[in-house]
Structures are given as structure tokens and as C-alpha cells.
Amino acid sequence: MTAPPPDDPGRGGPGRRLPPYLRLGAVTGAYPAVPGPEPPGAAPAPAAPAPEAGAAASGDAAPVAAVHGLRPFVLTRGRVADDACGIRMETQVTVNPAAIDDQGRPDATLPTELRAIVALCRQPLSVAEISARLRLHLGVTRVLVGDLQTSGHLAVHTQDVPNPRSVDLILRVINGLRTIS
Amino acid sequence: MSDADHTPSPGQTGRRPMPPVPVKIVIAGGFGVGKTTAVGAISEIEPLTTEAEMTDAAIGIDDPGSRTDKTTTTVAMDFGCITIDSTLKLYLFGTPGQSRFGFMWDDLSRGALGAVVIVDSSRLDDCFAAVDYFERADLPFVVAVNAFHGRLSHDLDEVRWALAVRDGVPVLSFDARDRISVRDTLLALLDRALEQAIAAPS
């Protein structure tokens, strides 16, 4: 197995570890999940699992039930995505094809909010659009997108940073706008 | 580039939909000046709203000495987008209306092509902070006076003087409801950005 390319979703950047709530749903095979340390505080007591349309019930339901019903802030456990991860509000996000089935459905063991994010990204979408369409706060969205990058579900295209002072780029935008009538 | 026009079905092995390169322009201005209207007039999609949690040290003007209380506020930013070509997408992000959240503009402005500061000519006070910010950030910007019903209560020279806008920064009038007018405002900004990009030492 060759080293993942720089834009590989399995490599979430320095110090990224797979959060506990994602380990069950991590994409395995092409991109091995990075094991992480247990968090110092235990995960919150599981909420009663709400029946979710389309959610697969399975024998491994116990850890999944623990995260169903958690609010996004709890999933992020107060983490804030810092600038070092390079995820801007306009950064484009795409799904790793290995993370969805032929019908475009993500792994059923993922928590609801994360399944929603993965399903949305079948077409390229910015972090801001994910946040707006799912009504998740921008900061929370950034962290969850980063987690899904680490777990291998998403490709976050932080490398595609245009140079805003590039004459060529500005001219392209000008020419594109001029076609609007 | 070869993948740009072809979005493969997600089931195809190893193929990923190629995303466009995103660029952005900041649409700034005080509360209710017409930022969302302007974005909506030109955006391909209905303006979306993203909310960000901001921790706001509740010192305020009333009690500058007390820094003990922090409140968390949600600020809303409306935004839209325009497909420039198959590999380039332009986002228009509106700033939060309240000027006290100027510190979050770094996040908005980083990497932006430039900014449009929308002004309501009867409420110039609201945009001093914006003009000041973009000048210090050395980001190309224009001042665009939203002319309601085609009339200005001050003429453009007075606006330029009142805001102490430097020579070379375009001050123009526009109609935020009109797509062509908004387009022309963005083009004026991009001309300014081009000017600065060419003038910058390579």
C-alpha cells in the first residue's frame, strides 16, 4: 500500500486522532483509521436512541446508540478548529467514494449529523454551505468536517488555495462576471 | 482539469468529483444596508445563512473596566455563489451586521479577492469601521452607495470626504436589487484588485 497522497482524507494533519465517536464508522481498507487515545473524560451518558428513518439496527448498536441524540457541540467536545488545519469557510469538501454505497448512502453506523454531512458532499460543497444547509454552526461544522477527513469519509481540499493577488485569477473572475447579463 | 466537466457517480471506483477552486469577495456594511439583497440579486443560489458562535467579552461601552463576563453570541452571515467557470467558483460572504464583531472579519477576509463596503448614505457612521479595517488589511475594496429609488442624499464626493476614503478607492452608487448593478460593482472591485495586483512587486 503506497503512502496516501497529500490531499488524502486519511491524513488529517499533524496531531489528528480519530475521535472515539467516529471509530466505529471509520472508513477502512484504503485509508486505515488512525487509532487515538481515550479522552480524559468519559463520553457522556448515552441518550435514549431516537428511531431514525433509514438507520440500520445492528448487533453493534450499543456504541452507536451512545452517540445518537448527542448534540453537535457534544460531538466536538468543545474543540475549536484552529487555523492550522487550514479549513476556511469556502474550502471545498468532497466525499471519498469508498465512504458511500452505490446509492450514495453513507455508513449507517455514523452519527446522524455526520451521515448528513457525508451525504451532502456527493457534490463538491463549501464548509459554509454544509453549515447552512444542515443548520450547524460554522465552527462545529469545521471540526466535524475535519474529523470526517481524519476518518477517511471526506476529502477536504485545503490545498486548493488560490492566490488572491494573481493577475490571471482576477482576470478569469472578471471575464466570468462579464458574461452575466 | 480533465475531470472538471465530468462528475462521476460516487460508486465509480477511485473517481472523485473534482471540486472547483473557491474564491471569495466580502460584502461588508452595517445592519440593513442591503448586503443580503445585493448577494441575492446576483447569486446562483438563494442566499444561505451560516451562523457562527462568537465569544463576546461583554464589556461594552457602559463598563469598560469589567472584563469578567463573556457571553456567546451567534452571528449570522448570509452568502451566495456564482460559478465563474467549471473550475472556479466565486463566493460572496456578507459580514455580520454588528460592527463590534469586527474581529471575526479576519476569518472572512483571509484569502479574499477584495471587499465591497455597502453604504447607506444616510447612515455613514456604520461603515467607518469597515473602511478602516480593509485599509489596514490592505485588501482591495470599493465603497458602494446603495441608492434607494435612484436618489442619493449625499453625492458621491461628499461620501468620499465623509469616510476619509483614500484617492484611488472607487466610490460608486449602485442598486442592490439589480443584478447588473451588483455585477458592475463587483467588476469595479475586481478592476481595483487587478490594479493593486499589477502594481505589487512580484
Short mmCIF file of C-alpha atoms in Angstrom, two decimals:
data_model
loop_
_atom_site.label_atom_id
_atom_site.label_comp_id
_atom_site.label_asym_id
_atom_site.label_seq_id
_atom_site.Cartn_x
_atom_site.Cartn_y
_atom_site.Cartn_z
CA MET A 1 0.00 0.00 0.00
CA THR A 2 1.53 3.28 -1.11
CA ALA A 3 1.60 6.36 1.05
CA PRO A 4 -1.55 8.42 0.78
CA PRO A 5 -1.32 11.47 -1.48
CA PRO A 6 -1.08 14.87 0.22
CA ASP A 7 -4.76 15.57 -0.22
CA ASP A 8 -5.65 12.19 1.22
CA PRO A 9 -8.52 12.31 3.67
CA GLY A 10 -6.93 9.72 5.92
CA ARG A 11 -4.16 12.07 6.86
CA GLY A 12 -5.82 14.73 8.85
CA GLY A 13 -2.71 16.73 9.55
CA PRO A 14 -0.31 16.75 12.45
CA GLY A 15 -1.71 15.50 15.69
CA ARG A 16 -5.09 14.46 14.28
CA ARG A 17 -6.53 11.49 16.02
CA LEU A 18 -9.75 9.71 15.33
CA PRO A 19 -12.28 10.82 17.93
CA PRO A 20 -13.93 7.93 19.78
CA TYR A 21 -17.34 8.60 18.32
CA LEU A 22 -16.01 8.05 14.83
CA ARG A 23 -14.00 4.88 15.31
CA LEU A 24 -16.90 2.57 14.64
CA GLY A 25 -17.73 4.35 11.43
CA ALA A 26 -14.21 4.93 10.15
CA VAL A 27 -13.58 4.07 6.53
CA THR A 28 -11.21 1.12 6.49
CA GLY A 29 -9.37 -0.50 3.68
CA ALA A 30 -7.72 2.11 1.54
CA TYR A 31 -7.28 4.56 4.35
CA PRO A 32 -6.60 2.90 7.69
CA ALA A 33 -8.10 4.72 10.63
CA VAL A 34 -5.58 6.30 12.95
CA PRO A 35 -6.20 4.98 16.47
CA GLY A 36 -6.49 7.66 19.08
CA PRO A 37 -6.11 7.89 22.82
CA GLU A 38 -9.13 7.62 25.05
CA PRO A 39 -10.34 11.06 26.04
CA PRO A 40 -9.61 12.03 29.63
CA GLY A 41 -13.29 12.42 30.41
CA ALA A 42 -15.65 9.58 29.66
CA ALA A 43 -18.15 10.02 26.85
CA PRO A 44 -21.43 11.47 28.11
CA ALA A 45 -24.13 9.06 29.25
CA PRO A 46 -25.98 7.75 26.22
CA ALA A 47 -29.24 9.42 25.41
CA ALA A 48 -32.19 7.23 24.60
CA PRO A 49 -31.74 6.45 20.93
CA ALA A 50 -34.40 8.09 18.83
CA PRO A 51 -35.69 5.91 16.00
CA GLU A 52 -34.12 7.25 12.83
CA ALA A 53 -35.59 6.51 9.45
CA GLY A 54 -33.02 4.62 7.44
CA ALA A 55 -30.69 3.97 10.34
CA ALA A 56 -29.64 0.37 10.32
CA ALA A 57 -30.20 -1.51 13.54
CA SER A 58 -27.36 -3.90 14.13
CA GLY A 59 -25.91 -6.12 16.76
CA ASP A 60 -23.24 -3.49 17.33
CA ALA A 61 -25.86 -0.94 18.24
CA ALA A 62 -24.52 -0.16 21.72
CA PRO A 63 -21.73 2.29 20.80
CA VAL A 64 -23.90 3.74 18.02
CA ALA A 65 -26.77 4.29 20.43
CA ALA A 66 -24.35 6.16 22.65
CA VAL A 67 -23.87 8.85 20.05
CA HIS A 68 -27.33 9.07 18.58
CA GLY A 69 -29.06 12.08 20.06
CA LEU A 70 -25.86 13.87 21.04
CA ARG A 71 -25.82 17.47 20.07
CA PRO A 72 -23.11 18.57 17.66
CA PHE A 73 -21.38 20.60 20.35
CA VAL A 74 -21.00 17.48 22.43
CA LEU A 75 -19.55 15.64 19.48
CA THR A 76 -16.96 18.32 19.12
CA ARG A 77 -16.39 18.28 22.90
CA GLY A 78 -15.70 21.97 22.86
CA ARG A 79 -12.97 21.68 20.29
CA VAL A 80 -12.44 24.60 18.01
CA ALA A 81 -10.90 24.15 14.62
CA ASP A 82 -7.80 26.31 14.58
CA ASP A 83 -6.25 27.99 11.60
CA ALA A 84 -3.52 25.37 11.42
CA CYS A 85 -5.94 22.97 9.84
CA GLY A 86 -6.46 25.44 7.02
CA ILE A 87 -10.17 24.85 6.67
CA ARG A 88 -11.80 28.09 5.57
CA MET A 89 -15.47 28.71 5.15
CA GLU A 90 -15.11 28.46 1.38
CA THR A 91 -12.93 25.35 1.44
CA GLN A 92 -14.37 22.67 -0.81
CA VAL A 93 -15.33 19.28 0.57
CA THR A 94 -15.99 16.11 -1.38
CA VAL A 95 -16.93 12.60 -0.34
CA ASN A 96 -14.48 9.75 -0.56
CA PRO A 97 -16.26 7.28 -2.88
CA ALA A 98 -15.31 4.44 -0.56
CA ALA A 99 -17.42 6.05 2.15
CA ILE A 100 -20.75 5.68 0.39
CA ASP A 101 -22.53 2.81 -1.27
CA ASP A 102 -23.85 2.62 -4.84
CA GLN A 103 -26.93 4.59 -3.86
CA GLY A 104 -24.81 7.30 -2.29
CA ARG A 105 -25.70 6.35 1.26
CA PRO A 106 -23.07 6.74 3.93
CA ASP A 107 -22.17 4.15 6.53
CA ALA A 108 -25.21 3.65 8.74
CA THR A 109 -23.10 3.48 11.89
CA LEU A 110 -22.13 7.12 11.59
CA PRO A 111 -23.88 9.55 13.93
CA THR A 112 -26.80 11.30 12.27
CA GLU A 113 -25.17 14.69 11.76
CA LEU A 114 -22.08 13.14 10.22
CA ARG A 115 -24.11 10.96 7.89
CA ALA A 116 -25.88 14.10 6.76
CA ILE A 117 -22.58 15.84 6.06
CA VAL A 118 -21.19 12.89 4.13
CA ALA A 119 -24.39 12.53 2.09
CA LEU A 120 -24.36 16.24 1.20
CA CYS A 121 -20.81 16.11 -0.12
CA ARG A 122 -21.56 13.81 -3.03
CA GLN A 123 -21.30 17.06 -4.94
CA PRO A 124 -18.47 19.42 -4.00
CA LEU A 125 -19.63 21.80 -1.32
CA SER A 126 -18.03 24.50 0.78
CA VAL A 127 -17.87 24.26 4.56
CA ALA A 128 -20.18 27.27 4.75
CA GLU A 129 -22.77 25.57 2.56
CA ILE A 130 -22.65 22.43 4.69
CA SER A 131 -23.13 24.59 7.77
CA ALA A 132 -26.03 26.50 6.25
CA ARG A 133 -27.87 23.54 4.76
CA LEU A 134 -27.63 21.41 7.88
CA ARG A 135 -28.14 24.33 10.24
CA LEU A 136 -24.96 23.54 12.10
CA HIS A 137 -22.82 26.32 13.47
CA LEU A 138 -19.83 27.14 11.31
CA GLY A 139 -17.25 26.30 13.97
CA VAL A 140 -18.90 22.98 14.74
CA THR A 141 -19.07 22.18 11.03
CA ARG A 142 -15.38 22.86 10.64
CA VAL A 143 -14.49 20.47 13.43
CA LEU A 144 -16.83 17.71 12.22
CA VAL A 145 -15.57 18.06 8.66
CA GLY A 146 -12.04 17.79 9.98
CA ASP A 147 -12.99 14.65 11.92
CA LEU A 148 -14.55 13.12 8.82
CA GLN A 149 -11.40 13.91 6.92
CA THR A 150 -9.36 12.09 9.53
CA SER A 151 -11.69 9.10 9.47
CA GLY A 152 -11.44 8.87 5.70
CA HIS A 153 -15.00 9.80 4.77
CA LEU A 154 -14.29 13.17 3.23
CA ALA A 155 -11.64 14.91 1.17
CA VAL A 156 -11.14 18.47 2.36
CA HIS A 157 -9.42 20.44 -0.34
CA THR A 158 -7.31 22.72 1.74
CA GLN A 159 -4.54 22.54 -0.84
CA ASP A 160 -6.58 24.35 -3.47
CA VAL A 161 -5.88 27.80 -2.10
CA PRO A 162 -5.95 30.40 -4.83
CA ASN A 163 -3.63 33.38 -4.73
CA PRO A 164 -5.97 36.37 -4.49
CA ARG A 165 -3.27 38.64 -5.92
CA SER A 166 -2.80 36.59 -9.05
CA VAL A 167 -3.45 38.69 -12.14
CA ASP A 168 -4.53 35.62 -14.09
CA LEU A 169 -7.02 34.62 -11.45
CA ILE A 170 -8.53 38.09 -11.18
CA LEU A 171 -8.87 38.27 -14.96
CA ARG A 172 -10.63 34.91 -15.00
CA VAL A 173 -13.15 36.15 -12.47
CA ILE A 174 -13.65 39.40 -14.40
CA ASN A 175 -14.26 37.53 -17.65
CA GLY A 176 -16.65 35.17 -15.94
CA LEU A 177 -18.67 38.01 -14.41
CA ARG A 178 -18.85 39.86 -17.71
CA THR A 179 -20.91 37.03 -19.14
CA ILE A 180 -23.67 37.75 -16.64
CA SER A 181 -26.43 39.67 -18.32
CA MET B 1 -8.51 19.89 -15.29
CA SER B 2 -9.72 16.88 -17.29
CA ASP B 3 -12.09 15.84 -14.55
CA ALA B 4 -13.60 19.26 -14.21
CA ASP B 5 -16.54 18.82 -16.55
CA HIS B 6 -17.33 15.27 -15.65
CA THR B 7 -18.81 14.47 -12.30
CA PRO B 8 -18.56 10.69 -11.92
CA SER B 9 -21.20 8.79 -9.99
CA PRO B 10 -19.97 8.22 -6.47
CA GLY B 11 -19.98 4.46 -6.99
CA GLN B 12 -17.17 4.56 -9.52
CA THR B 13 -14.05 3.09 -8.06
CA GLY B 14 -11.41 5.61 -7.21
CA ARG B 15 -13.03 8.54 -9.03
CA ARG B 16 -13.91 11.60 -7.05
CA PRO B 17 -15.92 14.60 -8.17
CA MET B 18 -13.38 17.37 -8.70
CA PRO B 19 -14.25 20.50 -6.78
CA PRO B 20 -13.78 23.98 -8.20
CA VAL B 21 -11.22 26.34 -6.74
CA PRO B 22 -13.12 28.70 -4.44
CA VAL B 23 -12.55 32.45 -4.43
CA LYS B 24 -14.45 34.95 -2.36
CA ILE B 25 -15.43 38.57 -2.08
CA VAL B 26 -16.54 40.06 1.22
CA ILE B 27 -19.74 42.12 1.20
CA ALA B 28 -19.46 44.44 4.18
CA GLY B 29 -21.63 47.12 5.65
CA GLY B 30 -23.85 47.96 8.55
CA PHE B 31 -27.08 46.38 9.55
CA GLY B 32 -29.75 46.57 6.91
CA VAL B 33 -27.79 48.42 4.22
CA GLY B 34 -28.57 45.83 1.58
CA LYS B 35 -25.83 43.18 1.82
CA THR B 36 -28.22 40.25 1.54
CA THR B 37 -30.22 42.00 -1.16
CA ALA B 38 -27.06 42.52 -3.21
CA VAL B 39 -25.91 38.93 -2.73
CA GLY B 40 -29.36 37.65 -3.60
CA ALA B 41 -29.53 39.73 -6.75
CA ILE B 42 -26.55 38.01 -8.32
CA SER B 43 -26.13 34.67 -6.56
CA GLU B 44 -26.98 31.48 -8.43
CA ILE B 45 -28.43 30.06 -5.27
CA GLU B 46 -30.83 31.69 -2.85
CA PRO B 47 -28.67 33.32 -0.18
CA LEU B 48 -27.81 30.88 2.56
CA THR B 49 -27.11 31.76 6.15
CA THR B 50 -24.31 30.33 8.21
CA GLU B 51 -24.17 31.01 11.89
CA ALA B 52 -21.02 31.31 13.89
CA GLU B 53 -20.68 31.32 17.63
CA MET B 54 -18.70 34.28 18.80
CA THR B 55 -17.49 34.77 22.30
CA ASP B 56 -18.10 38.37 23.05
CA ALA B 57 -16.44 39.92 26.06
CA ALA B 58 -19.41 41.83 27.39
CA ILE B 59 -17.52 44.94 28.34
CA GLY B 60 -19.34 47.27 26.07
CA ILE B 61 -19.33 50.98 26.25
CA ASP B 62 -21.12 51.08 29.56
CA ASP B 63 -18.47 49.48 31.68
CA PRO B 64 -15.06 49.39 30.06
CA GLY B 65 -13.41 48.26 33.26
CA SER B 66 -15.18 44.97 33.74
CA ARG B 67 -13.92 42.02 31.69
CA THR B 68 -15.27 39.25 33.82
CA ASP B 69 -18.33 38.38 31.79
CA LYS B 70 -18.19 36.63 28.47
CA THR B 71 -21.28 35.93 26.50
CA THR B 72 -21.56 33.77 23.48
CA THR B 73 -23.48 35.25 20.64
CA THR B 74 -24.48 33.76 17.37
CA VAL B 75 -23.79 35.96 14.39
CA ALA B 76 -25.33 35.25 11.06
CA MET B 77 -23.62 35.67 7.74
CA ASP B 78 -25.54 35.50 4.51
CA PHE B 79 -23.72 34.28 1.45
CA GLY B 80 -24.18 33.24 -2.13
CA CYS B 81 -22.12 31.97 -5.01
CA ILE B 82 -21.53 32.35 -8.71
CA THR B 83 -19.96 29.74 -10.97
CA ILE B 84 -17.22 31.53 -12.87
CA ASP B 85 -16.20 28.52 -14.92
CA SER B 86 -16.00 24.79 -14.47
CA THR B 87 -13.00 25.03 -12.18
CA LEU B 88 -13.63 28.34 -10.43
CA LYS B 89 -16.43 29.36 -8.08
CA LEU B 90 -16.93 32.80 -6.54
CA TYR B 91 -18.48 33.09 -3.09
CA LEU B 92 -19.93 36.32 -1.78
CA PHE B 93 -19.91 36.43 2.02
CA GLY B 94 -21.78 39.08 3.95
CA THR B 95 -20.27 40.31 7.19
CA PRO B 96 -22.26 40.18 10.40
CA GLY B 97 -24.23 43.37 10.73
CA GLN B 98 -22.99 44.36 14.14
CA SER B 99 -19.73 46.24 13.88
CA ARG B 100 -18.48 45.04 17.25
CA PHE B 101 -17.74 41.70 15.63
CA GLY B 102 -15.00 43.26 13.55
CA PHE B 103 -12.52 40.81 14.96
CA MET B 104 -14.15 37.94 13.15
CA TRP B 105 -13.59 39.64 9.85
CA ASP B 106 -10.07 38.20 9.73
CA ASP B 107 -11.62 34.82 9.17
CA LEU B 108 -13.87 36.20 6.47
CA SER B 109 -11.22 38.26 4.73
CA ARG B 110 -8.32 35.87 4.69
CA GLY B 111 -7.58 35.00 1.10
CA ALA B 112 -10.38 37.15 -0.28
CA LEU B 113 -10.08 38.91 -3.63
CA GLY B 114 -11.45 42.05 -2.04
CA ALA B 115 -14.44 43.65 -0.40
CA VAL B 116 -17.43 45.78 -1.22
CA VAL B 117 -18.38 48.18 1.57
CA ILE B 118 -22.05 48.94 1.09
CA VAL B 119 -23.10 52.27 2.45
CA ASP B 120 -26.47 53.70 3.19
CA SER B 121 -25.81 57.35 2.50
CA SER B 122 -27.99 58.45 5.37
CA ARG B 123 -26.09 56.28 7.83
CA LEU B 124 -22.43 56.72 7.02
CA ASP B 125 -21.34 56.06 10.60
CA ASP B 126 -21.95 52.37 10.20
CA CYS B 127 -19.15 51.82 7.74
CA PHE B 128 -16.21 53.71 9.21
CA ALA B 129 -15.08 50.53 10.89
CA ALA B 130 -15.27 48.59 7.64
CA VAL B 131 -13.33 51.14 5.59
CA ASP B 132 -10.73 51.33 8.33
CA TYR B 133 -10.43 47.56 8.54
CA PHE B 134 -9.92 46.95 4.83
CA GLU B 135 -7.44 49.76 4.51
CA ARG B 136 -5.34 48.31 7.32
CA ALA B 137 -5.71 44.80 5.91
CA ASP B 138 -4.51 46.09 2.55
CA LEU B 139 -7.40 44.35 0.88
CA PRO B 140 -8.74 45.88 -2.34
CA PHE B 141 -12.17 47.38 -1.74
CA VAL B 142 -14.74 49.75 -3.14
CA VAL B 143 -17.36 51.84 -1.39
CA ALA B 144 -20.77 51.29 -2.92
CA VAL B 145 -23.58 53.63 -2.00
CA ASN B 146 -26.88 51.82 -2.13
CA ALA B 147 -29.11 54.26 -3.89
CA PHE B 148 -32.69 53.62 -2.87
CA HIS B 149 -35.08 54.56 -5.61
CA GLY B 150 -32.25 56.12 -7.57
CA ARG B 151 -31.64 59.08 -5.30
CA LEU B 152 -28.71 59.83 -3.04
CA SER B 153 -28.98 62.02 -0.03
CA HIS B 154 -25.34 62.99 -0.42
CA ASP B 155 -23.41 62.97 -3.61
CA LEU B 156 -20.50 60.62 -4.02
CA ASP B 157 -17.80 63.20 -3.37
CA GLU B 158 -19.33 64.02 -0.04
CA VAL B 159 -19.39 60.33 0.85
CA ARG B 160 -15.73 60.03 -0.08
CA TRP B 161 -14.88 63.01 2.07
CA ALA B 162 -17.03 61.94 5.00
CA LEU B 163 -15.49 58.48 5.09
CA ALA B 164 -11.97 59.77 4.50
CA VAL B 165 -11.55 57.24 1.75
CA ARG B 166 -8.18 57.39 0.07
CA ASP B 167 -7.79 58.51 -3.52
CA GLY B 168 -7.81 55.53 -5.80
CA VAL B 169 -10.51 53.71 -3.87
CA PRO B 170 -13.62 53.75 -6.05
CA VAL B 171 -16.74 55.28 -4.53
CA LEU B 172 -19.75 54.50 -6.65
CA SER B 173 -23.51 54.23 -6.45
CA PHE B 174 -25.46 51.12 -7.22
CA ASP B 175 -28.82 49.46 -6.76
CA ALA B 176 -28.51 46.40 -4.56
CA ARG B 177 -31.68 44.95 -6.02
CA ASP B 178 -30.41 44.97 -9.58
CA ARG B 179 -28.26 42.12 -10.83
CA ILE B 180 -26.40 44.12 -13.45
CA SER B 181 -25.74 46.91 -10.99
CA VAL B 182 -24.33 44.46 -8.47
CA ARG B 183 -22.28 42.83 -11.20
CA ASP B 184 -20.81 46.18 -12.19
CA THR B 185 -19.93 46.88 -8.57
CA LEU B 186 -18.08 43.57 -8.34
CA LEU B 187 -16.32 44.38 -11.60
CA ALA B 188 -15.25 47.75 -10.21
CA LEU B 189 -13.81 45.96 -7.21
CA LEU B 190 -12.00 43.46 -9.40
CA ASP B 191 -10.56 46.27 -11.51
CA ARG B 192 -9.21 47.76 -8.31
CA ALA B 193 -7.83 44.35 -7.28
CA LEU B 194 -6.20 44.00 -10.68
CA GLU B 195 -4.62 47.41 -10.33
CA GLN B 196 -3.15 46.51 -6.98
CA ALA B 197 -2.03 43.07 -8.15
CA ILE B 198 -0.20 44.56 -11.12
CA ALA B 199 1.36 47.29 -9.03
CA ALA B 200 2.57 44.92 -6.35
CA PRO B 201 6.23 43.92 -6.50
CA SER B 202 6.45 40.43 -8.00
#
